[in-house]
mmCIF file of C-alpha atoms in Angstrom:
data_model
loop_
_atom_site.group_PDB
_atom_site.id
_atom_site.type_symbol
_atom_site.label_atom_id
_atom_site.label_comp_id
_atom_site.label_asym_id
_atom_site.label_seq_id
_atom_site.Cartn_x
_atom_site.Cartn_y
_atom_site.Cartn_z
ATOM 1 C CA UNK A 23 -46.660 -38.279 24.630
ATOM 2 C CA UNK A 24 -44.739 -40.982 26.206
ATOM 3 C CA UNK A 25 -47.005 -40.696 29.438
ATOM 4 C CA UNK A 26 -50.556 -40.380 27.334
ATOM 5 C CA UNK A 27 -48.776 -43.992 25.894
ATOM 6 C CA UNK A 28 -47.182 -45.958 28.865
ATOM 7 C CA UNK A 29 -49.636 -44.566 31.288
ATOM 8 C CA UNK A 30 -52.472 -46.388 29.631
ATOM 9 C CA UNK A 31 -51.035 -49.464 29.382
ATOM 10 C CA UNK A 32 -52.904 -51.465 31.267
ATOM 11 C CA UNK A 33 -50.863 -54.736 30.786
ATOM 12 C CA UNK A 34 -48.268 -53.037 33.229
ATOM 13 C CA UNK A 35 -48.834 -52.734 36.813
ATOM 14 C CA UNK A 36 -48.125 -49.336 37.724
ATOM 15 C CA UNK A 37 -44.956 -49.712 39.063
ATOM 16 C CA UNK A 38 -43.749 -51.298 35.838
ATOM 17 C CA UNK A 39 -45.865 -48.371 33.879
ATOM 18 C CA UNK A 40 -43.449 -45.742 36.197
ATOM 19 C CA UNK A 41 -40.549 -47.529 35.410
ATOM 20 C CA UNK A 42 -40.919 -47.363 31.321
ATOM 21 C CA UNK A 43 -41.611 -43.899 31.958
ATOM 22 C CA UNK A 44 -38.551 -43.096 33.643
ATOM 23 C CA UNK A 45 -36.358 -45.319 31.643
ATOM 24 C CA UNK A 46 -38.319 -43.627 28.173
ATOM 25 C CA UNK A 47 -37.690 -40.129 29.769
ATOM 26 C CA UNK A 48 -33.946 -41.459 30.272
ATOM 27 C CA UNK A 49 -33.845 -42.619 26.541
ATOM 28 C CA UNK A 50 -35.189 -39.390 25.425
ATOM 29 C CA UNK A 51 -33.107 -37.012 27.212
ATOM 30 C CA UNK A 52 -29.755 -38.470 26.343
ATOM 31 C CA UNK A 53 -30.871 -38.390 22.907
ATOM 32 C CA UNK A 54 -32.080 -34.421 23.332
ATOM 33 C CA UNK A 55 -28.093 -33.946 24.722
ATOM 34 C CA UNK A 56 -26.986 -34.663 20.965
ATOM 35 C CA UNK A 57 -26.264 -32.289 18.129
ATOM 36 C CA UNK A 58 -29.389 -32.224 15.671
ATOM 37 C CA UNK A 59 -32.779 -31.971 15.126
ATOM 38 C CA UNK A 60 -33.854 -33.441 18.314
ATOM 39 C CA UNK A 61 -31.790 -31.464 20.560
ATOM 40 C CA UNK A 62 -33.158 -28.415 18.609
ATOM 41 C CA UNK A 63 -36.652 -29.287 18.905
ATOM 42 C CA UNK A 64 -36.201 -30.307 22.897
ATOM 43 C CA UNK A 65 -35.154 -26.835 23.452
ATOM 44 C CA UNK A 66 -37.680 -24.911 21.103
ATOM 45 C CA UNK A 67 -39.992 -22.476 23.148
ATOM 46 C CA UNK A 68 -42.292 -21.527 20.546
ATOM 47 C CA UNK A 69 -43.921 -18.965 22.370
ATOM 48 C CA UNK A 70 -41.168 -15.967 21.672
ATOM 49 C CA UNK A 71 -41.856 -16.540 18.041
ATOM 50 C CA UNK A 72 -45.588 -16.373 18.610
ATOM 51 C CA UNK A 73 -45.720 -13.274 20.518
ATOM 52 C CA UNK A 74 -43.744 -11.131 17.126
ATOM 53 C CA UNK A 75 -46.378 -12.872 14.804
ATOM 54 C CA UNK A 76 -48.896 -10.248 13.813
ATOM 55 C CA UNK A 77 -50.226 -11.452 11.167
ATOM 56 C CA UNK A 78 -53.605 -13.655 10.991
ATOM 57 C CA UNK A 79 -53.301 -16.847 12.638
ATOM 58 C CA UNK A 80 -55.634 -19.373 12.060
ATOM 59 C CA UNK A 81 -54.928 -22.723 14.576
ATOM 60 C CA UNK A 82 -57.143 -25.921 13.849
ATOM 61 C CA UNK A 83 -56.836 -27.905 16.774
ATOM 62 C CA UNK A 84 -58.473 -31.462 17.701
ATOM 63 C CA UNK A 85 -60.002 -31.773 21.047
ATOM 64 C CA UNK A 86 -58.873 -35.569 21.268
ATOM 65 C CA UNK A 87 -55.378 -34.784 20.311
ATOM 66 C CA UNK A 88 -53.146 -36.691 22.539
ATOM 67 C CA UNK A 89 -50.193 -35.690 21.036
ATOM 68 C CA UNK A 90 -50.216 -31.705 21.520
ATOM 69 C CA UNK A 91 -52.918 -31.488 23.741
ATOM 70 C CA UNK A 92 -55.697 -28.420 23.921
ATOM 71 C CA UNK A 93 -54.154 -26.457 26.469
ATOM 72 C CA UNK A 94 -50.979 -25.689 24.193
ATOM 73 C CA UNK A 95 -53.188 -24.618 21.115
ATOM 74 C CA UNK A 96 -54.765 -22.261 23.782
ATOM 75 C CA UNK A 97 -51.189 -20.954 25.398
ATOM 76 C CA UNK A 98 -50.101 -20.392 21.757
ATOM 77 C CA UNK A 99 -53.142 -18.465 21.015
ATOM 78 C CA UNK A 100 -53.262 -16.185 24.220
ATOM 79 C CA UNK A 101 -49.377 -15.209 23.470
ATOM 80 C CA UNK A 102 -50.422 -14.147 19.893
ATOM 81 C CA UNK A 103 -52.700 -12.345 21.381
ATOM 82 C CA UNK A 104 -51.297 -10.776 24.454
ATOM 83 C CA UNK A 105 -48.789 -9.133 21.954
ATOM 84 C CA UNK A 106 -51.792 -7.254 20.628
ATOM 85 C CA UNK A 107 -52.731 -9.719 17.436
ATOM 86 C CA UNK A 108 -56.547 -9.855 17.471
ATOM 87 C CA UNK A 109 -56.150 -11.342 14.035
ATOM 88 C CA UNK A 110 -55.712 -14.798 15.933
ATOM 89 C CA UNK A 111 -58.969 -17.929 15.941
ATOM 90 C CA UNK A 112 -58.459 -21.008 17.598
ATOM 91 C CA UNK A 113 -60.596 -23.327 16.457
ATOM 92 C CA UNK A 114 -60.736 -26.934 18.918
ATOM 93 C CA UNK A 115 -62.977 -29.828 16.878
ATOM 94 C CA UNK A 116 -64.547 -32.667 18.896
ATOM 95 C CA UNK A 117 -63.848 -36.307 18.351
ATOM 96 C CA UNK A 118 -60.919 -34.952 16.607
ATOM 97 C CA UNK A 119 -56.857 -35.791 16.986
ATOM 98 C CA UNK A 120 -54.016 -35.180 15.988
ATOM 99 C CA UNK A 121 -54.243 -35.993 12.093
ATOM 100 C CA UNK A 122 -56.962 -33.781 11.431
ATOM 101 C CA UNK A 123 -59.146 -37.526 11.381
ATOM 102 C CA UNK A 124 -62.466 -38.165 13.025
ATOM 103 C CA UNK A 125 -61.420 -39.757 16.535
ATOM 104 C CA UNK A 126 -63.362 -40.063 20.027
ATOM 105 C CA UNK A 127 -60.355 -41.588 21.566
ATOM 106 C CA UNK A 128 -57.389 -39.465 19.907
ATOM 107 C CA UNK A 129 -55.212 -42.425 21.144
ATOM 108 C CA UNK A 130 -52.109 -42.658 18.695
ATOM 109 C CA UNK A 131 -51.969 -46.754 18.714
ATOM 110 C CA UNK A 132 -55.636 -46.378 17.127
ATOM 111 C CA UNK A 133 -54.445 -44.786 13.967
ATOM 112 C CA UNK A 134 -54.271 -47.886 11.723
ATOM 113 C CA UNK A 135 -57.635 -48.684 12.839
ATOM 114 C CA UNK A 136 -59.809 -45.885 12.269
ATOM 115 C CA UNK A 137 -62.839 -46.457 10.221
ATOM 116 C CA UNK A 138 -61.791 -43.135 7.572
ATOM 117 C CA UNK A 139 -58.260 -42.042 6.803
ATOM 118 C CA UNK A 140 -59.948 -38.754 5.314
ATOM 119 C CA UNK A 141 -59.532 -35.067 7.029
ATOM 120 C CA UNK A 142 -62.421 -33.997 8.452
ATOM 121 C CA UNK A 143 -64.792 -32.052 6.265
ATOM 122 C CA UNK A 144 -66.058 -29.134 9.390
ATOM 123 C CA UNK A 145 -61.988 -28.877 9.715
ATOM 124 C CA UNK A 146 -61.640 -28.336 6.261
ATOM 125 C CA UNK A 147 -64.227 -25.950 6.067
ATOM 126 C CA UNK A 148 -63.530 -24.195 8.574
ATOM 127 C CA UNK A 149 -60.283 -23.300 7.033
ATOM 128 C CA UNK A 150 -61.865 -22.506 3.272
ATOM 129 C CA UNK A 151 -64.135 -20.260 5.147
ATOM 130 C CA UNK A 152 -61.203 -18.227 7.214
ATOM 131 C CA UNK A 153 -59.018 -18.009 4.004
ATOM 132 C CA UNK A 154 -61.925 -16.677 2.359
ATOM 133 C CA UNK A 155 -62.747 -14.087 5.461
ATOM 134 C CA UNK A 156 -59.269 -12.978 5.776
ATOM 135 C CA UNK A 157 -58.112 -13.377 2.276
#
C-alpha cells in the first residue's frame, strides 16, 4: 500500500519518492515490533488457515483494488483449493476496488471523490446468486 501511494506521487522526484518509502517502511516496522494488533496482523500468514477451510468459499474481489491486489485473492483461492476444497469461486470485478465501489483507477486518495458511494450491483448479485446456489 505504501508503495501503490508514494510511488505515484508525482510531486516527488524519485529519489525523494524512495526516500518516503524507506522512511514509511521504517515507521511501519517499528510500529509492527510492538505488542498489539499491528504486530499481530504484520505477522499473520493467512494461508495456513485457508488451506483447513473446507467449507464453500465465496471471494469477491475488485480488479482495481490497490489495496490487496488480484494476485492475493488468487494465492488465497489456489491454497483453498490445493487442500482439496472445490467448493471455492473467486470472483475479480472490473473497474472495481477495494470498497466494493465502481472505480477505473482503484487509487485510495480517490475515495472521497467518486461519483457513487453505493456497492456495486453485479458484486452484489453475484453474491445473492452464490448464497442461493450453495445455500
Amino acid at each position: 500500500q505504501q508503495r501503490t501511494l508514494l510511488g505515484k506521487d508525482s510531486a516527488r522526484t524519485p529519489a525523494e519518492r524512495d526516500s518516503a518509502l524507506a522512511r514509511a517502511a521504517r515507521i511501519t516496522d517499528s510500529l509492527a515490533k510492538g505488542p498489539g494488533w499491528l504486530h499481530w496482523f504484520a505477522e499473520y500468514d493467512p494461508l495456513p488457515a485457508a488451506r483447513r477451510v473446507h467449507s464453500p468459499v465465496l471471494i469477491l474481489h475488485g480488479e482495481t483494488d490497490q489495496q490487496v491486489p488480484v494476485s492475493q485473492a488468487r494465492t488465497l483461492a489456489a491454497a483453498m483449493r490445493a487442500e482439496g476444497n472445490q467448493r471455492v469461486t473467486l470472483r475479480i470485478f472490473p473497474r472495481m476496488n477495494h470498497l466494493m465501489l465502481d472505480d477505473p483507477s482503484g487509487d485510495p486518495r480517490g475515495y472521497a471523490t467518486l461519483p457513487t458511494k453505493s456497492v456495486r450491483r453485479d458484486m452484489l448479485g453475484a453474491l445473492a446468486d452464490w448464497l442461493v446456489r450453495t445455500l
